[in-house]
């Protein structure tokens, strides 16, 4: 499977037409659907606008929590199983205007609230590298669609690590830019203060290309950033010699994981090898220590903030104006019935937790303390970013988990290693996952996170590391 | 401490119900979250920190100029509603709160 | 002693072109669901974008209510489920509203009273519902219309004070052009909190809330009936039966009925709206808005009474509408005697515009013309009776008073010599009546009548009378 730039060349040289690319993607999407379940909806009709953008004529997929006028958008939940939006998300509009061709809407963990790819109302998404394993979530179908070579890129959302984790498990690249860089208008809100739109691709260059097209101020999103007036694509090859990276000792030190699995140890070894390679490239890489207590608090705070915001954001799902109508004789009964039938138990548990967190008597102790912890972490990171250009860390302590594995992200063993990427959402930092080779024949990733607004710089660093590691265009097809 | 009945009350205020195992599992999750959050509450000086809502201070937000624009057609407004009458959404009779 | 204690929460729709958080038209009397944007029906993925004009008007109102405005304004979510609230939360202001800690001066029975303003905040209206037999229909045109909520402190102690406050508040909305505040259209709706305290301000009953009262008269009736209910229960030793609750005022039965008690109280789970970044308010903006606020009714009334010598009644009538008050003040600026101007404005002019359902700015007679008209009377050029004729003609024909006087030949004869010649002539013709007069018989009026007849009523009556007296004395 080719990258955007390779397909661009083929299209420009008339080796292939856009329609042929679409048909091939459509065919693969159907072929793989039963096996991997990447899509909620596969588009069978070729439709595109004319444009001279780099993605003109390139097929792509879109996470099914992004509003597409006239195309079913379910957020992989029964509560929206028949919802056909009447408006386009800003990103979808931009992609259409840029001439990109939509192949399908991808499966996600229900309402984007999950990290396994196993909680969609239409079934589990399987990992293209090993069907007995998860691809991770919540952007499960998007990661699979790129890893399977169905589309060279997919547009998705990231609230905790929903793009960057499945990218690692699928051996592809996943990037979320600075909070506000890409408009959220039309992204079904999970936790508004943490939600980002981003992309999954086969290489860093493609992330830059897509982000260049999607970024910019949107009058529909008050938190969207004014255009920074640069093309990230032009910055990829900038010299990185002397740039400073750091990694966190408490996350990466093998000594701290004495009873860890062999797999985890291999992942950490791999990470250290990559650090050495970064130094070869001319990066200055240093180890930094952060109070473990703070790191351990990231995930609980993330859960607290995101569940609280989610319970409010999803209060519009009552089946009155849209979504399946509940049964009953009173207005309360029909709302109650629609929501009881519409949400899975996991979602309900999170909503209950979220509403409990927001109760007057609990806000100070739970919600506000979590928000305070968020500030402590962000202040700490901002201080570090005064000295360093980016942070580099393993994306996970292991390869994609088996479906039958029982990983408790709250357990001590996984608390930090599996959840640190939420730092990127706390501070709205540009953050990218790129492949870092294989452990036990499964892909693993590294994550590079930089200071707010420095999207081009982060992509530049990632591009250089990707180039040196040689895992560009990884994929299973 | 929170009880199963509390959880049921929270759920019903959120307009849904689930089976009893669901509430049991929720209770366990509550304990975990409370445990972790208690640790956060013990962090030195945490009460003096200003809670953070936005990832960074946003200075660039501009307010919308007050121009009425074309919006959804009536058909689009009602497109997804299951019951419609006289161009309005129809629901069982609402009695005053 | 029973001290009735009242707090008011007044919701008033802000006059704008578009809604508070969407670009849909702010006009809900149109056909159902024709002014609705994605944001207003809470479709998945929508984001609110604050209307600058609604925001500016809220700040204006906050300043007009003498509130403190914060450096940074934030919006919050109020979470609850109700079919008229599509998002499942209302965007409002809790932590940092546009104004806090203000006051409004009112005057009741010639006593000045300060009503405290706890806060004023900008929020959004809900959808409207039409209730039919067995079902309801929802129209989202009203959903998202900017709504300003003014919350008083419990500093009101009678139904009359409450009404005086509401009148003044409505006046401020109108004077500042923030809202049309038409209660009959539901643009202004009032929640009333009532309880009874003793003379030491101890609560004898808990606070009872009555929601969504749509006319000032009903506010008065609701307060009076609730006051009576609570005091009756206290006197019967059943004060404990007054519970903190929401009651509904029944317009027909003229009593309040229980709706829900504190036990069912909803925790609205307020938290900061994460899609609206804090809005910074700088001094420059505040000062610019301050300049737009005209002098308000309370201050105008005081000036009219203390400086212009008007009665409180007249002053109150004049300030009722800003355009009328401005008209009046314009005449003063042009040098008119305030009392004469007030007489004209409250009399002929108000009578005319009320009868014809006009606005004062629509009539032909400008303040300058009114001043000229009054001057003609004061100088004796026309009689007071004639001035009324001129006034009517002026409005009917759209012609300046001076021209009308000329056209109708109404100018009075004040020239001593002209009148004296006529008087001499009349007296010469009736020597017998002069004798009668000297004998004490009243023939004076006859002479006046004859002079008027000879001048077709244009002779100045005062001058004429004097000259007749002088000429008779000479004989």
PDB file of N, CA and C in Angstrom, chain C residues 42-115:
ATOM      1  N   UNK C  42     -29.212  20.890  19.361  1.00  0.00           N
ATOM      2  CA  UNK C  42     -28.237  20.035  20.039  1.00  0.00           C
ATOM      3  C   UNK C  42     -27.848  18.810  19.234  1.00  0.00           C
ATOM      4  N   UNK C  43     -27.680  18.972  17.924  1.00  0.00           N
ATOM      5  CA  UNK C  43     -27.242  17.819  17.134  1.00  0.00           C
ATOM      6  C   UNK C  43     -25.841  17.404  17.600  1.00  0.00           C
ATOM      7  N   UNK C  44     -25.507  16.113  17.469  1.00  0.00           N
ATOM      8  CA  UNK C  44     -24.170  15.683  17.871  1.00  0.00           C
ATOM      9  C   UNK C  44     -23.101  16.456  17.094  1.00  0.00           C
ATOM     10  N   UNK C  45     -22.103  16.954  17.833  1.00  0.00           N
ATOM     11  CA  UNK C  45     -20.978  17.624  17.186  1.00  0.00           C
ATOM     12  C   UNK C  45     -21.047  19.141  17.150  1.00  0.00           C
ATOM     13  N   UNK C  46     -22.133  19.718  17.655  1.00  0.00           N
ATOM     14  CA  UNK C  46     -22.270  21.170  17.561  1.00  0.00           C
ATOM     15  C   UNK C  46     -21.443  21.883  18.631  1.00  0.00           C
ATOM     16  N   UNK C  47     -21.112  23.128  18.355  1.00  0.00           N
ATOM     17  CA  UNK C  47     -20.373  23.953  19.306  1.00  0.00           C
ATOM     18  C   UNK C  47     -21.018  25.336  19.369  1.00  0.00           C
ATOM     19  N   UNK C  48     -21.116  25.905  20.563  1.00  0.00           N
ATOM     20  CA  UNK C  48     -21.711  27.239  20.684  1.00  0.00           C
ATOM     21  C   UNK C  48     -20.702  28.325  20.298  1.00  0.00           C
ATOM     22  N   UNK C  49     -21.178  29.367  19.654  1.00  0.00           N
ATOM     23  CA  UNK C  49     -20.318  30.531  19.367  1.00  0.00           C
ATOM     24  C   UNK C  49     -21.060  31.770  19.860  1.00  0.00           C
ATOM     25  N   UNK C  50     -20.449  32.499  20.778  1.00  0.00           N
ATOM     26  CA  UNK C  50     -21.143  33.582  21.477  1.00  0.00           C
ATOM     27  C   UNK C  50     -21.411  34.782  20.550  1.00  0.00           C
ATOM     28  N   UNK C  51     -22.632  35.265  20.611  1.00  0.00           N
ATOM     29  CA  UNK C  51     -23.075  36.433  19.856  1.00  0.00           C
ATOM     30  C   UNK C  51     -22.537  37.703  20.525  1.00  0.00           C
ATOM     31  N   UNK C  52     -21.732  38.446  19.794  1.00  0.00           N
ATOM     32  CA  UNK C  52     -21.075  39.619  20.368  1.00  0.00           C
ATOM     33  C   UNK C  52     -22.086  40.679  20.829  1.00  0.00           C
ATOM     34  N   UNK C  53     -23.135  40.854  20.046  1.00  0.00           N
ATOM     35  CA  UNK C  53     -24.122  41.886  20.370  1.00  0.00           C
ATOM     36  C   UNK C  53     -24.899  41.507  21.643  1.00  0.00           C
ATOM     37  N   UNK C  54     -25.273  40.238  21.748  1.00  0.00           N
ATOM     38  CA  UNK C  54     -25.975  39.792  22.960  1.00  0.00           C
ATOM     39  C   UNK C  54     -25.066  40.004  24.165  1.00  0.00           C
ATOM     40  N   UNK C  55     -23.808  39.702  23.970  1.00  0.00           N
ATOM     41  CA  UNK C  55     -22.837  39.844  25.055  1.00  0.00           C
ATOM     42  C   UNK C  55     -22.659  41.320  25.439  1.00  0.00           C
ATOM     43  N   UNK C  56     -22.539  42.172  24.420  1.00  0.00           N
ATOM     44  CA  UNK C  56     -22.361  43.608  24.668  1.00  0.00           C
ATOM     45  C   UNK C  56     -23.582  44.184  25.389  1.00  0.00           C
ATOM     46  N   UNK C  57     -24.755  43.756  24.948  1.00  0.00           N
ATOM     47  CA  UNK C  57     -25.972  44.260  25.593  1.00  0.00           C
ATOM     48  C   UNK C  57     -26.080  43.787  27.042  1.00  0.00           C
ATOM     49  N   UNK C  58     -25.601  42.586  27.310  1.00  0.00           N
ATOM     50  CA  UNK C  58     -25.617  42.099  28.698  1.00  0.00           C
ATOM     51  C   UNK C  58     -24.721  42.954  29.574  1.00  0.00           C
ATOM     52  N   UNK C  59     -23.555  43.296  29.037  1.00  0.00           N
ATOM     53  CA  UNK C  59     -22.648  44.156  29.803  1.00  0.00           C
ATOM     54  C   UNK C  59     -23.302  45.519  30.033  1.00  0.00           C
ATOM     55  N   UNK C  60     -23.991  46.011  29.013  1.00  0.00           N
ATOM     56  CA  UNK C  60     -24.653  47.306  29.109  1.00  0.00           C
ATOM     57  C   UNK C  60     -25.689  47.281  30.228  1.00  0.00           C
ATOM     58  N   UNK C  61     -26.456  46.202  30.254  1.00  0.00           N
ATOM     59  CA  UNK C  61     -27.485  46.069  31.290  1.00  0.00           C
ATOM     60  C   UNK C  61     -26.829  45.962  32.658  1.00  0.00           C
ATOM     61  N   UNK C  62     -25.746  45.195  32.735  1.00  0.00           N
ATOM     62  CA  UNK C  62     -25.044  45.039  34.011  1.00  0.00           C
ATOM     63  C   UNK C  62     -24.594  46.411  34.518  1.00  0.00           C
ATOM     64  N   UNK C  63     -24.067  47.219  33.624  1.00  0.00           N
ATOM     65  CA  UNK C  63     -23.596  48.551  34.022  1.00  0.00           C
ATOM     66  C   UNK C  63     -24.770  49.444  34.401  1.00  0.00           C
ATOM     67  N   UNK C  64     -25.869  49.323  33.660  1.00  0.00           N
ATOM     68  CA  UNK C  64     -27.050  50.135  33.965  1.00  0.00           C
ATOM     69  C   UNK C  64     -27.622  49.773  35.337  1.00  0.00           C
ATOM     70  N   UNK C  65     -27.382  48.517  35.770  1.00  0.00           N
ATOM     71  CA  UNK C  65     -27.862  48.088  37.090  1.00  0.00           C
ATOM     72  C   UNK C  65     -26.786  48.289  38.158  1.00  0.00           C
ATOM     73  N   UNK C  66     -25.794  49.122  37.828  1.00  0.00           N
ATOM     74  CA  UNK C  66     -24.728  49.458  38.778  1.00  0.00           C
ATOM     75  C   UNK C  66     -23.958  48.234  39.258  1.00  0.00           C
ATOM     76  N   UNK C  67     -23.854  47.222  38.393  1.00  0.00           N
ATOM     77  CA  UNK C  67     -23.142  46.005  38.783  1.00  0.00           C
ATOM     78  C   UNK C  67     -21.650  46.160  38.575  1.00  0.00           C
ATOM     79  N   UNK C  68     -20.901  45.324  39.292  1.00  0.00           N
ATOM     80  CA  UNK C  68     -19.478  45.193  39.005  1.00  0.00           C
ATOM     81  C   UNK C  68     -19.346  44.214  37.845  1.00  0.00           C
ATOM     82  N   UNK C  69     -18.519  44.564  36.882  1.00  0.00           N
ATOM     83  CA  UNK C  69     -18.286  43.633  35.777  1.00  0.00           C
ATOM     84  C   UNK C  69     -16.901  43.026  35.963  1.00  0.00           C
ATOM     85  N   UNK C  70     -16.802  41.712  35.775  1.00  0.00           N
ATOM     86  CA  UNK C  70     -15.513  41.059  36.017  1.00  0.00           C
ATOM     87  C   UNK C  70     -14.543  41.286  34.848  1.00  0.00           C
ATOM     88  N   UNK C  71     -13.253  41.032  35.103  1.00  0.00           N
ATOM     89  CA  UNK C  71     -12.246  41.166  34.039  1.00  0.00           C
ATOM     90  C   UNK C  71     -12.442  40.090  32.977  1.00  0.00           C
ATOM     91  N   UNK C  72     -12.943  38.956  33.457  1.00  0.00           N
ATOM     92  CA  UNK C  72     -13.109  37.820  32.566  1.00  0.00           C
ATOM     93  C   UNK C  72     -14.496  37.231  32.797  1.00  0.00           C
ATOM     94  N   UNK C  73     -15.241  37.051  31.725  1.00  0.00           N
ATOM     95  CA  UNK C  73     -16.573  36.454  31.837  1.00  0.00           C
ATOM     96  C   UNK C  73     -16.507  35.014  31.337  1.00  0.00           C
ATOM     97  N   UNK C  74     -17.170  34.116  32.042  1.00  0.00           N
ATOM     98  CA  UNK C  74     -17.183  32.718  31.618  1.00  0.00           C
ATOM     99  C   UNK C  74     -18.623  32.226  31.538  1.00  0.00           C
ATOM    100  N   UNK C  75     -18.789  31.174  30.774  1.00  0.00           N
ATOM    101  CA  UNK C  75     -20.091  30.524  30.692  1.00  0.00           C
ATOM    102  C   UNK C  75     -20.027  29.159  31.382  1.00  0.00           C
ATOM    103  N   UNK C  76     -21.168  28.730  31.902  1.00  0.00           N
ATOM    104  CA  UNK C  76     -21.250  27.431  32.566  1.00  0.00           C
ATOM    105  C   UNK C  76     -22.397  26.626  31.984  1.00  0.00           C
ATOM    106  N   UNK C  77     -22.341  25.333  32.252  1.00  0.00           N
ATOM    107  CA  UNK C  77     -23.457  24.478  31.851  1.00  0.00           C
ATOM    108  C   UNK C  77     -24.335  24.162  33.053  1.00  0.00           C
ATOM    109  N   UNK C  78     -25.625  24.214  32.823  1.00  0.00           N
ATOM    110  CA  UNK C  78     -26.596  23.794  33.831  1.00  0.00           C
ATOM    111  C   UNK C  78     -27.248  22.540  33.245  1.00  0.00           C
ATOM    112  N   UNK C  79     -27.016  21.402  33.883  1.00  0.00           N
ATOM    113  CA  UNK C  79     -27.421  20.126  33.298  1.00  0.00           C
ATOM    114  C   UNK C  79     -28.766  19.640  33.843  1.00  0.00           C
ATOM    115  N   UNK C  80     -29.721  19.448  32.958  1.00  0.00           N
ATOM    116  CA  UNK C  80     -30.969  18.786  33.352  1.00  0.00           C
ATOM    117  C   UNK C  80     -31.699  18.303  32.105  1.00  0.00           C
ATOM    118  N   UNK C  81     -32.554  17.321  32.296  1.00  0.00           N
ATOM    119  CA  UNK C  81     -33.293  16.754  31.163  1.00  0.00           C
ATOM    120  C   UNK C  81     -34.701  17.324  31.107  1.00  0.00           C
ATOM    121  N   UNK C  82     -35.036  17.907  29.986  1.00  0.00           N
ATOM    122  CA  UNK C  82     -36.399  18.375  29.778  1.00  0.00           C
ATOM    123  C   UNK C  82     -36.601  18.514  28.272  1.00  0.00           C
ATOM    124  N   UNK C  83     -37.776  18.185  27.776  1.00  0.00           N
ATOM    125  CA  UNK C  83     -37.940  18.137  26.318  1.00  0.00           C
ATOM    126  C   UNK C  83     -37.769  19.489  25.612  1.00  0.00           C
ATOM    127  N   UNK C  84     -37.821  20.591  26.376  1.00  0.00           N
ATOM    128  CA  UNK C  84     -37.614  21.879  25.709  1.00  0.00           C
ATOM    129  C   UNK C  84     -36.141  22.285  25.697  1.00  0.00           C
ATOM    130  N   UNK C  85     -35.284  21.385  26.185  1.00  0.00           N
ATOM    131  CA  UNK C  85     -33.855  21.687  26.286  1.00  0.00           C
ATOM    132  C   UNK C  85     -33.059  20.655  25.477  1.00  0.00           C
ATOM    133  N   UNK C  86     -32.885  20.904  24.173  1.00  0.00           N
ATOM    134  CA  UNK C  86     -32.368  19.850  23.295  1.00  0.00           C
ATOM    135  C   UNK C  86     -30.977  19.316  23.667  1.00  0.00           C
ATOM    136  N   UNK C  87     -30.095  20.168  24.146  1.00  0.00           N
ATOM    137  CA  UNK C  87     -28.747  19.693  24.444  1.00  0.00           C
ATOM    138  C   UNK C  87     -28.685  18.882  25.734  1.00  0.00           C
ATOM    139  N   UNK C  88     -29.708  19.020  26.564  1.00  0.00           N
ATOM    140  CA  UNK C  88     -29.653  18.369  27.879  1.00  0.00           C
ATOM    141  C   UNK C  88     -28.890  19.229  28.873  1.00  0.00           C
ATOM    142  N   UNK C  89     -28.488  20.384  28.448  1.00  0.00           N
ATOM    143  CA  UNK C  89     -27.919  21.380  29.363  1.00  0.00           C
ATOM    144  C   UNK C  89     -28.194  22.759  28.778  1.00  0.00           C
ATOM    145  N   UNK C  90     -28.279  23.719  29.679  1.00  0.00           N
ATOM    146  CA  UNK C  90     -28.468  25.099  29.260  1.00  0.00           C
ATOM    147  C   UNK C  90     -27.143  25.815  29.470  1.00  0.00           C
ATOM    148  N   UNK C  91     -26.723  26.588  28.488  1.00  0.00           N
ATOM    149  CA  UNK C  91     -25.506  27.378  28.695  1.00  0.00           C
ATOM    150  C   UNK C  91     -25.911  28.656  29.403  1.00  0.00           C
ATOM    151  N   UNK C  92     -25.280  28.898  30.561  1.00  0.00           N
ATOM    152  CA  UNK C  92     -25.640  30.043  31.381  1.00  0.00           C
ATOM    153  C   UNK C  92     -24.350  30.571  32.002  1.00  0.00           C
ATOM    154  N   UNK C  93     -24.479  31.433  32.989  1.00  0.00           N
ATOM    155  CA  UNK C  93     -23.291  31.935  33.669  1.00  0.00           C
ATOM    156  C   UNK C  93     -23.476  31.784  35.159  1.00  0.00           C
ATOM    157  N   UNK C  94     -22.505  31.149  35.797  1.00  0.00           N
ATOM    158  CA  UNK C  94     -22.609  30.869  37.216  1.00  0.00           C
ATOM    159  C   UNK C  94     -21.424  31.504  37.941  1.00  0.00           C
ATOM    160  N   UNK C  95     -20.227  31.100  37.558  1.00  0.00           N
ATOM    161  CA  UNK C  95     -19.029  31.535  38.277  1.00  0.00           C
ATOM    162  C   UNK C  95     -18.666  32.991  37.988  1.00  0.00           C
ATOM    163  N   UNK C  96     -18.667  33.347  36.724  1.00  0.00           N
ATOM    164  CA  UNK C  96     -18.260  34.709  36.350  1.00  0.00           C
ATOM    165  C   UNK C  96     -19.272  35.323  35.392  1.00  0.00           C
ATOM    166  N   UNK C  97     -20.420  35.747  35.927  1.00  0.00           N
ATOM    167  CA  UNK C  97     -21.444  36.351  35.067  1.00  0.00           C
ATOM    168  C   UNK C  97     -21.056  37.764  34.651  1.00  0.00           C
ATOM    169  N   UNK C  98     -21.840  38.350  33.751  1.00  0.00           N
ATOM    170  CA  UNK C  98     -21.509  39.688  33.245  1.00  0.00           C
ATOM    171  C   UNK C  98     -21.583  40.771  34.321  1.00  0.00           C
ATOM    172  N   UNK C  99     -22.369  40.532  35.372  1.00  0.00           N
ATOM    173  CA  UNK C  99     -22.431  41.550  36.417  1.00  0.00           C
ATOM    174  C   UNK C  99     -22.818  40.966  37.765  1.00  0.00           C
ATOM    175  N   UNK C 100     -22.227  41.511  38.835  1.00  0.00           N
ATOM    176  CA  UNK C 100     -22.614  41.090  40.184  1.00  0.00           C
ATOM    177  C   UNK C 100     -22.727  42.330  41.065  1.00  0.00           C
ATOM    178  N   UNK C 101     -23.491  42.171  42.157  1.00  0.00           N
ATOM    179  CA  UNK C 101     -23.422  43.161  43.222  1.00  0.00           C
ATOM    180  C   UNK C 101     -23.834  44.560  42.796  1.00  0.00           C
ATOM    181  N   UNK C 102     -24.981  44.659  42.177  1.00  0.00           N
ATOM    182  CA  UNK C 102     -25.447  45.972  41.751  1.00  0.00           C
ATOM    183  C   UNK C 102     -26.652  46.424  42.573  1.00  0.00           C
ATOM    184  N   UNK C 103     -27.303  47.478  42.126  1.00  0.00           N
ATOM    185  CA  UNK C 103     -28.519  47.932  42.806  1.00  0.00           C
ATOM    186  C   UNK C 103     -29.345  48.771  41.853  1.00  0.00           C
ATOM    187  N   UNK C 104     -30.613  48.897  42.202  1.00  0.00           N
ATOM    188  CA  UNK C 104     -31.517  49.752  41.439  1.00  0.00           C
ATOM    189  C   UNK C 104     -32.292  50.587  42.457  1.00  0.00           C
ATOM    190  N   UNK C 105     -32.451  51.879  42.194  1.00  0.00           N
ATOM    191  CA  UNK C 105     -33.243  52.717  43.081  1.00  0.00           C
ATOM    192  C   UNK C 105     -34.686  52.739  42.571  1.00  0.00           C
ATOM    193  N   UNK C 106     -35.608  52.580  43.517  1.00  0.00           N
ATOM    194  CA  UNK C 106     -37.017  52.706  43.148  1.00  0.00           C
ATOM    195  C   UNK C 106     -37.673  53.683  44.119  1.00  0.00           C
ATOM    196  N   UNK C 107     -38.838  54.157  43.760  1.00  0.00           N
ATOM    197  CA  UNK C 107     -39.566  55.060  44.645  1.00  0.00           C
ATOM    198  C   UNK C 107     -40.987  54.543  44.824  1.00  0.00           C
ATOM    199  N   UNK C 108     -41.308  54.272  46.097  1.00  0.00           N
ATOM    200  CA  UNK C 108     -42.663  53.802  46.391  1.00  0.00           C
ATOM    201  C   UNK C 108     -43.262  54.704  47.460  1.00  0.00           C
ATOM    202  N   UNK C 109     -44.425  55.238  47.209  1.00  0.00           N
ATOM    203  CA  UNK C 109     -45.098  56.167  48.138  1.00  0.00           C
ATOM    204  C   UNK C 109     -44.146  57.277  48.579  1.00  0.00           C
ATOM    205  N   UNK C 110     -43.439  57.850  47.593  1.00  0.00           N
ATOM    206  CA  UNK C 110     -42.529  58.954  47.864  1.00  0.00           C
ATOM    207  C   UNK C 110     -41.327  58.577  48.732  1.00  0.00           C
ATOM    208  N   UNK C 111     -41.081  57.283  48.844  1.00  0.00           N
ATOM    209  CA  UNK C 111     -39.905  56.860  49.610  1.00  0.00           C
ATOM    210  C   UNK C 111     -38.926  56.182  48.655  1.00  0.00           C
ATOM    211  N   UNK C 112     -37.635  56.604  48.739  1.00  0.00           N
ATOM    212  CA  UNK C 112     -36.613  55.975  47.903  1.00  0.00           C
ATOM    213  C   UNK C 112     -36.153  54.672  48.533  1.00  0.00           C
ATOM    214  N   UNK C 113     -36.102  53.614  47.709  1.00  0.00           N
ATOM    215  CA  UNK C 113     -35.709  52.303  48.216  1.00  0.00           C
ATOM    216  C   UNK C 113     -34.643  51.732  47.291  1.00  0.00           C
ATOM    217  N   UNK C 114     -33.630  51.130  47.907  1.00  0.00           N
ATOM    218  CA  UNK C 114     -32.553  50.531  47.121  1.00  0.00           C
ATOM    219  C   UNK C 114     -32.799  49.026  47.032  1.00  0.00           C
ATOM    220  N   UNK C 115     -32.941  48.525  45.818  1.00  0.00           N
ATOM    221  CA  UNK C 115     -33.109  47.080  45.633  1.00  0.00           C
ATOM    222  C   UNK C 115     -31.764  46.513  45.162  1.00  0.00           C
TER     223      UNK C 115
END
